[in-house]
Amino acid sequence: MIYLYLKLMRIPQWVKNVILFAGLIFSKKIFELPSFTKVCLAFFCFSLVASCQYVFNDFLDQKEDAKHPEKKHRPLASGELDSGIALAITGVILPVALIGAYKLSPVFFYLTIFYLIFNMLYSKVLKHIVILDVMSISIGFVLRAIAGAVVIGVEFSHWLLLCTFMLALFWGFSKRRGEINILKTDAGKHRKILEEYSIEFLDLMMAVVATLTLVSYVMYTVSPETAKSLGTPYMVYTVPIVVYAIFRSLYIIYIKNMGHNPTKAILTDVSVLVSGFIWLLLILFLMFGNISGQTPVLQ
């Protein structure tokens, strides 16, 4: 039962919440132990709340998931785990996670509550409205980024928030495309909203948001505010890595046909993981590369 409930919590999906650390990194507080500890705790509390939301979603979507070639194996959809037991365990975990969030920061707590309510609204209403269904998922990522910043009392770049929103839209539309590609004519039976989409339309949307993602990130790297806050005008040198990651993502979606499961696609693709690691190292070098506190000069 414990294994099935952990499976229901979708712990691999916690990778989405890593974006809570963005504010810590870009505020140059990543090496400050109190701030780092606080964001780690925030990540854990937020992830538990998100997992509880997954349980609620799976409870509401049991019938639809049972018709999906992959989702039918989920504990509730398959009938392996009793719904009453799952909801009872969630009823214990959720209050504990919310209390922990409040102890960390009242503002972080309110954002977490808003995220939970917003996702319930998504499950009931927004996921049935074309385009807004994907935009709602993207808003959830923006909320994560803001939550990670407010918990340590720092501001978050508007360009970076826009980039986060666009990147989430990109993967959201890719997921819809992947679902249609896998389910074919049965797509509408699994998720009614899929009848409102077509492969051609989603290809167009993905091209638009991929472009906007790159433009947003480039604008962030060349912004005078970025140079001032990070102490380096050389963030633009990270752009090629981001360009590669976007292109690699398109390869994963169109050639490897893994767009229907973005989390699995990212976690199992070595190239994406390595490029992300290099990107992070380069950012840390640009921000902390000179012990005198001056901007490192690149020859």
Tab-separated table of C-alpha atoms in Angstrom:
chain	number	residue	atom	x	y	z
A	1	MET	CA	0.000	0.000	0.000
A	2	ILE	CA	2.843	2.400	0.844
A	3	TYR	CA	4.489	1.704	-2.523
A	4	LEU	CA	1.222	2.308	-4.357
A	5	TYR	CA	0.629	5.579	-2.538
A	6	LEU	CA	4.169	6.773	-3.280
A	7	LYS	CA	3.503	5.898	-6.908
A	8	LEU	CA	0.290	7.903	-6.699
A	9	MET	CA	2.230	10.905	-5.381
A	10	ARG	CA	4.314	10.915	-8.585
A	11	ILE	CA	7.549	11.825	-6.854
A	12	PRO	CA	9.480	12.038	-10.177
A	13	GLN	CA	7.201	14.993	-10.950
A	14	TRP	CA	8.885	16.862	-8.103
A	15	VAL	CA	11.510	17.818	-10.666
A	16	LYS	CA	9.038	20.505	-11.779
A	17	ASN	CA	9.434	22.167	-8.402
A	18	VAL	CA	13.188	22.593	-8.822
A	19	ILE	CA	12.271	25.984	-10.270
A	20	LEU	CA	11.759	27.120	-6.660
A	21	PHE	CA	15.556	27.312	-6.486
A	22	ALA	CA	15.737	29.852	-9.318
A	23	GLY	CA	15.262	32.811	-6.995
A	24	LEU	CA	17.975	31.455	-4.710
A	25	ILE	CA	20.440	31.147	-7.594
A	26	PHE	CA	19.733	34.438	-9.342
A	27	SER	CA	19.711	36.409	-6.077
A	28	LYS	CA	23.261	35.093	-5.484
A	29	LYS	CA	22.231	33.521	-2.167
A	30	ILE	CA	22.845	29.916	-3.161
A	31	PHE	CA	25.914	29.671	-0.899
A	32	GLU	CA	24.139	31.217	2.102
A	33	LEU	CA	23.209	28.263	4.312
A	34	PRO	CA	20.084	29.817	5.961
A	35	SER	CA	18.591	30.773	2.577
A	36	PHE	CA	19.555	27.466	0.981
A	37	THR	CA	18.014	25.507	3.865
A	38	LYS	CA	14.839	27.551	3.715
A	39	VAL	CA	14.356	26.952	-0.003
A	40	CYS	CA	15.039	23.215	0.445
A	41	LEU	CA	12.295	23.057	3.070
A	42	ALA	CA	10.021	25.119	0.830
A	43	PHE	CA	10.695	22.691	-2.021
A	44	PHE	CA	9.732	19.752	0.201
A	45	CYS	CA	6.523	21.381	1.497
A	46	PHE	CA	5.458	22.585	-1.949
A	47	SER	CA	6.178	19.179	-3.482
A	48	LEU	CA	4.019	17.450	-0.865
A	49	VAL	CA	1.160	19.855	-1.600
A	50	ALA	CA	1.580	19.237	-5.340
A	51	SER	CA	1.542	15.467	-4.730
A	52	CYS	CA	-1.673	15.787	-2.750
A	53	GLN	CA	-3.122	17.635	-5.720
A	54	TYR	CA	-2.107	14.726	-7.960
A	55	VAL	CA	-4.018	12.377	-5.671
A	56	PHE	CA	-7.133	14.563	-5.932
A	57	ASN	CA	-6.754	14.724	-9.718
A	58	ASP	CA	-6.360	10.960	-10.046
A	59	PHE	CA	-9.403	10.475	-7.844
A	60	LEU	CA	-11.485	12.752	-10.077
A	61	ASP	CA	-10.097	11.356	-13.348
A	62	GLN	CA	-10.248	7.617	-12.609
A	63	LYS	CA	-12.669	6.802	-15.422
A	64	GLU	CA	-10.842	8.890	-18.032
A	65	ASP	CA	-7.426	7.544	-16.991
A	66	ALA	CA	-8.678	3.967	-17.294
A	67	LYS	CA	-9.050	4.567	-21.064
A	68	HIS	CA	-5.489	5.870	-21.495
A	69	PRO	CA	-2.782	3.379	-22.625
A	70	GLU	CA	-0.342	4.561	-19.925
A	71	LYS	CA	-2.460	6.243	-17.259
A	72	LYS	CA	-4.629	3.139	-16.859
A	73	HIS	CA	-1.769	1.661	-14.812
A	74	ARG	CA	-2.018	4.363	-12.135
A	75	PRO	CA	-3.020	2.960	-8.712
A	76	LEU	CA	-6.525	4.470	-8.615
A	77	ALA	CA	-7.366	3.989	-12.294
A	78	SER	CA	-6.287	0.338	-12.140
A	79	GLY	CA	-8.091	-0.270	-8.857
A	80	GLU	CA	-4.915	-1.446	-7.099
A	81	LEU	CA	-5.301	1.183	-4.383
A	82	ASP	CA	-8.584	1.952	-2.649
A	83	SER	CA	-9.704	5.567	-3.169
A	84	GLY	CA	-10.808	5.951	0.450
A	85	ILE	CA	-7.405	4.952	1.808
A	86	ALA	CA	-5.623	7.291	-0.636
A	87	LEU	CA	-7.793	10.250	0.375
A	88	ALA	CA	-7.362	9.453	4.090
A	89	ILE	CA	-3.560	9.471	3.835
A	90	THR	CA	-3.702	12.684	1.817
A	91	GLY	CA	-5.894	14.206	4.516
A	92	VAL	CA	-2.992	13.788	6.946
A	93	ILE	CA	-0.122	14.838	4.666
A	94	LEU	CA	-1.714	17.999	3.264
A	95	PRO	CA	-2.275	19.845	6.589
A	96	VAL	CA	1.261	18.995	7.738
A	97	ALA	CA	2.727	20.366	4.493
A	98	LEU	CA	0.646	23.551	4.741
A	99	ILE	CA	1.632	24.135	8.363
A	100	GLY	CA	5.270	23.733	7.344
A	101	ALA	CA	4.748	26.260	4.536
A	102	TYR	CA	3.270	28.781	6.978
A	103	LYS	CA	6.174	28.337	9.388
A	104	LEU	CA	8.594	29.141	6.570
A	105	SER	CA	6.781	32.279	5.412
A	106	PRO	CA	3.154	33.473	5.545
A	107	VAL	CA	3.451	34.828	1.974
A	108	PHE	CA	4.840	31.487	0.780
A	109	PHE	CA	1.937	29.781	2.566
A	110	TYR	CA	-0.652	31.973	0.808
A	111	LEU	CA	0.987	31.314	-2.569
A	112	THR	CA	0.940	27.583	-1.875
A	113	ILE	CA	-2.739	27.755	-0.921
A	114	PHE	CA	-3.457	29.754	-4.081
A	115	TYR	CA	-1.582	27.139	-6.124
A	116	LEU	CA	-3.680	24.376	-4.564
A	117	ILE	CA	-6.982	26.195	-5.151
A	118	PHE	CA	-5.971	27.197	-8.661
A	119	ASN	CA	-5.187	23.564	-9.497
A	120	MET	CA	-8.565	22.481	-8.152
A	121	LEU	CA	-10.146	25.101	-10.407
A	122	TYR	CA	-8.071	23.710	-13.245
A	123	SER	CA	-9.238	20.159	-12.550
A	124	LYS	CA	-12.893	21.191	-12.470
A	125	VAL	CA	-13.129	23.959	-15.075
A	126	LEU	CA	-9.989	25.256	-16.791
A	127	LYS	CA	-8.739	21.955	-18.186
A	128	HIS	CA	-11.926	21.786	-20.265
A	129	ILE	CA	-11.293	25.133	-21.997
A	130	VAL	CA	-9.079	25.061	-25.080
A	131	ILE	CA	-5.763	26.968	-24.773
A	132	LEU	CA	-6.604	28.032	-21.212
A	133	ASP	CA	-5.953	24.448	-20.137
A	134	VAL	CA	-2.298	24.718	-21.175
A	135	MET	CA	-1.952	28.320	-19.997
A	136	SER	CA	-3.180	27.263	-16.555
A	137	ILE	CA	-0.378	24.707	-16.294
A	138	SER	CA	2.124	27.402	-17.247
A	139	ILE	CA	0.777	29.758	-14.596
A	140	GLY	CA	1.487	26.997	-12.092
A	141	PHE	CA	5.187	27.119	-13.018
A	142	VAL	CA	5.260	30.894	-12.635
A	143	LEU	CA	3.708	30.503	-9.186
A	144	ARG	CA	6.476	28.046	-8.291
A	145	ALA	CA	9.151	30.510	-9.363
A	146	ILE	CA	7.574	33.350	-7.386
A	147	ALA	CA	7.089	31.120	-4.335
A	148	GLY	CA	10.769	30.194	-4.305
A	149	ALA	CA	11.721	33.869	-4.381
A	150	VAL	CA	9.322	35.168	-1.728
A	151	VAL	CA	10.280	32.490	0.793
A	152	ILE	CA	13.725	34.120	1.071
A	153	GLY	CA	12.468	37.657	0.460
A	154	VAL	CA	14.019	38.382	-2.951
A	155	GLU	CA	12.633	39.803	-6.199
A	156	PHE	CA	12.370	37.822	-9.411
A	157	SER	CA	13.142	39.220	-12.869
A	158	HIS	CA	10.043	39.843	-14.980
A	159	TRP	CA	11.927	38.607	-18.052
A	160	LEU	CA	12.789	35.372	-16.263
A	161	LEU	CA	9.164	34.899	-15.194
A	162	LEU	CA	8.068	35.441	-18.794
A	163	CYS	CA	10.664	32.928	-19.981
A	164	THR	CA	9.385	30.415	-17.404
A	165	PHE	CA	5.810	30.945	-18.593
A	166	MET	CA	6.728	30.484	-22.256
A	167	LEU	CA	8.852	27.384	-21.636
A	168	ALA	CA	6.004	25.811	-19.664
A	169	LEU	CA	3.620	26.631	-22.532
A	170	PHE	CA	6.012	24.918	-24.921
A	171	TRP	CA	6.025	21.678	-22.930
A	172	GLY	CA	2.279	21.963	-22.275
A	173	PHE	CA	1.445	22.120	-25.973
A	174	SER	CA	3.942	19.335	-26.647
A	175	LYS	CA	2.118	17.164	-24.123
A	176	ARG	CA	-1.213	17.780	-25.861
A	177	ARG	CA	0.415	16.944	-29.190
A	178	GLY	CA	1.906	13.754	-27.768
A	179	GLU	CA	-1.439	12.664	-26.322
A	180	ILE	CA	-3.198	13.146	-29.657
A	181	ASN	CA	-0.391	11.313	-31.442
A	182	ILE	CA	-0.633	8.316	-29.104
A	183	LEU	CA	-4.397	8.106	-28.656
A	184	LYS	CA	-5.300	8.890	-32.308
A	185	THR	CA	-9.078	8.744	-32.764
A	186	ASP	CA	-9.607	7.813	-29.089
A	187	ALA	CA	-8.086	11.090	-27.849
A	188	GLY	CA	-11.472	12.687	-27.201
A	189	LYS	CA	-12.624	9.694	-25.169
A	190	HIS	CA	-9.730	10.107	-22.746
A	191	ARG	CA	-9.801	13.899	-22.546
A	192	LYS	CA	-12.661	15.791	-24.188
A	193	ILE	CA	-10.554	18.917	-24.704
A	194	LEU	CA	-8.239	17.017	-27.071
A	195	GLU	CA	-11.011	17.175	-29.682
A	196	GLU	CA	-10.422	20.939	-29.805
A	197	TYR	CA	-6.780	20.503	-30.845
A	198	SER	CA	-5.074	19.243	-33.958
A	199	ILE	CA	-1.465	18.287	-34.659
A	200	GLU	CA	-1.107	21.189	-37.126
A	201	PHE	CA	-2.460	23.757	-34.679
A	202	LEU	CA	-0.217	22.503	-31.856
A	203	ASP	CA	2.821	22.548	-34.143
A	204	LEU	CA	2.115	26.228	-34.814
A	205	MET	CA	1.665	27.015	-31.111
A	206	MET	CA	4.906	25.225	-30.222
A	207	ALA	CA	6.828	27.153	-32.874
A	208	VAL	CA	5.494	30.448	-31.515
A	209	VAL	CA	6.197	29.752	-27.828
A	210	ALA	CA	9.629	28.222	-28.549
A	211	THR	CA	10.580	31.455	-30.293
A	212	LEU	CA	9.156	33.598	-27.492
A	213	THR	CA	11.016	31.501	-24.910
A	214	LEU	CA	14.335	32.184	-26.601
A	215	VAL	CA	13.539	35.879	-27.097
A	216	SER	CA	12.534	36.246	-23.431
A	217	TYR	CA	15.722	34.580	-22.237
A	218	VAL	CA	17.910	36.657	-24.533
A	219	MET	CA	16.214	39.845	-23.321
A	220	TYR	CA	16.871	38.734	-19.745
A	221	THR	CA	20.560	38.114	-20.385
A	222	VAL	CA	21.154	41.501	-22.063
A	223	SER	CA	19.013	43.524	-19.658
A	224	PRO	CA	20.976	46.235	-17.752
A	225	GLU	CA	19.023	45.221	-14.632
A	226	THR	CA	20.339	41.667	-14.978
A	227	ALA	CA	23.924	42.872	-15.332
A	228	LYS	CA	23.501	45.045	-12.253
A	229	SER	CA	21.796	42.450	-10.040
A	230	LEU	CA	24.061	39.536	-11.005
A	231	GLY	CA	27.251	41.563	-11.201
A	232	THR	CA	28.104	40.440	-14.723
A	233	PRO	CA	27.238	41.637	-18.251
A	234	TYR	CA	28.210	38.258	-19.712
A	235	MET	CA	25.035	36.250	-19.146
A	236	VAL	CA	24.489	36.363	-22.904
A	237	TYR	CA	27.168	33.655	-23.189
A	238	THR	CA	24.659	31.188	-21.736
A	239	VAL	CA	22.278	31.691	-24.685
A	240	PRO	CA	23.819	28.981	-26.957
A	241	ILE	CA	23.213	26.366	-24.264
A	242	VAL	CA	19.553	27.373	-23.966
A	243	VAL	CA	19.200	27.342	-27.760
A	244	TYR	CA	20.616	23.804	-27.837
A	245	ALA	CA	18.253	22.688	-25.052
A	246	ILE	CA	15.225	24.018	-26.977
A	247	PHE	CA	16.365	22.350	-30.200
A	248	ARG	CA	17.036	19.113	-28.339
A	249	SER	CA	13.535	19.333	-26.866
A	250	LEU	CA	12.092	19.627	-30.380
A	251	TYR	CA	14.097	16.530	-31.324
A	252	ILE	CA	12.676	14.644	-28.330
A	253	ILE	CA	9.138	15.656	-29.267
A	254	TYR	CA	9.230	15.104	-33.035
A	255	ILE	CA	11.801	12.335	-33.491
A	256	LYS	CA	11.651	10.366	-30.237
A	257	ASN	CA	7.889	10.967	-29.802
A	258	MET	CA	8.126	11.585	-26.045
A	259	GLY	CA	6.237	14.875	-25.889
A	260	HIS	CA	3.288	13.270	-24.095
A	261	ASN	CA	5.433	12.820	-20.960
A	262	PRO	CA	7.694	15.896	-20.627
A	263	THR	CA	9.061	14.958	-17.192
A	264	LYS	CA	10.161	11.494	-18.320
A	265	ALA	CA	11.532	12.947	-21.557
A	266	ILE	CA	13.730	15.417	-19.684
A	267	LEU	CA	14.881	13.040	-16.945
A	268	THR	CA	15.839	10.284	-19.382
A	269	ASP	CA	17.595	12.423	-21.984
A	270	VAL	CA	21.295	12.683	-21.160
A	271	SER	CA	21.857	15.607	-23.528
A	272	VAL	CA	19.224	17.759	-21.854
A	273	LEU	CA	20.521	16.897	-18.386
A	274	VAL	CA	24.135	17.613	-19.326
A	275	SER	CA	23.263	20.901	-21.022
A	276	GLY	CA	21.286	21.942	-17.952
A	277	PHE	CA	24.228	21.119	-15.710
A	278	ILE	CA	26.650	23.062	-17.916
A	279	TRP	CA	24.240	26.003	-18.016
A	280	LEU	CA	24.081	26.072	-14.217
A	281	LEU	CA	27.866	25.837	-13.858
A	282	LEU	CA	28.387	28.666	-16.330
A	283	ILE	CA	25.895	30.884	-14.518
A	284	LEU	CA	27.594	30.223	-11.189
A	285	PHE	CA	30.987	30.974	-12.727
A	286	LEU	CA	29.752	34.249	-14.207
A	287	MET	CA	28.260	35.323	-10.879
A	288	PHE	CA	30.950	34.029	-8.517
A	289	GLY	CA	33.970	33.520	-10.786
A	290	ASN	CA	36.038	36.289	-9.244
A	291	ILE	CA	36.721	36.151	-5.498
A	292	SER	CA	37.278	39.892	-5.451
A	293	GLY	CA	33.655	40.370	-6.305
A	294	GLN	CA	34.404	41.915	-9.721
A	295	THR	CA	32.906	40.634	-12.958
A	296	PRO	CA	35.126	37.881	-14.397
A	297	VAL	CA	36.740	38.914	-17.670
A	298	LEU	CA	36.423	36.362	-20.466
A	299	GLN	CA	39.216	36.436	-23.034
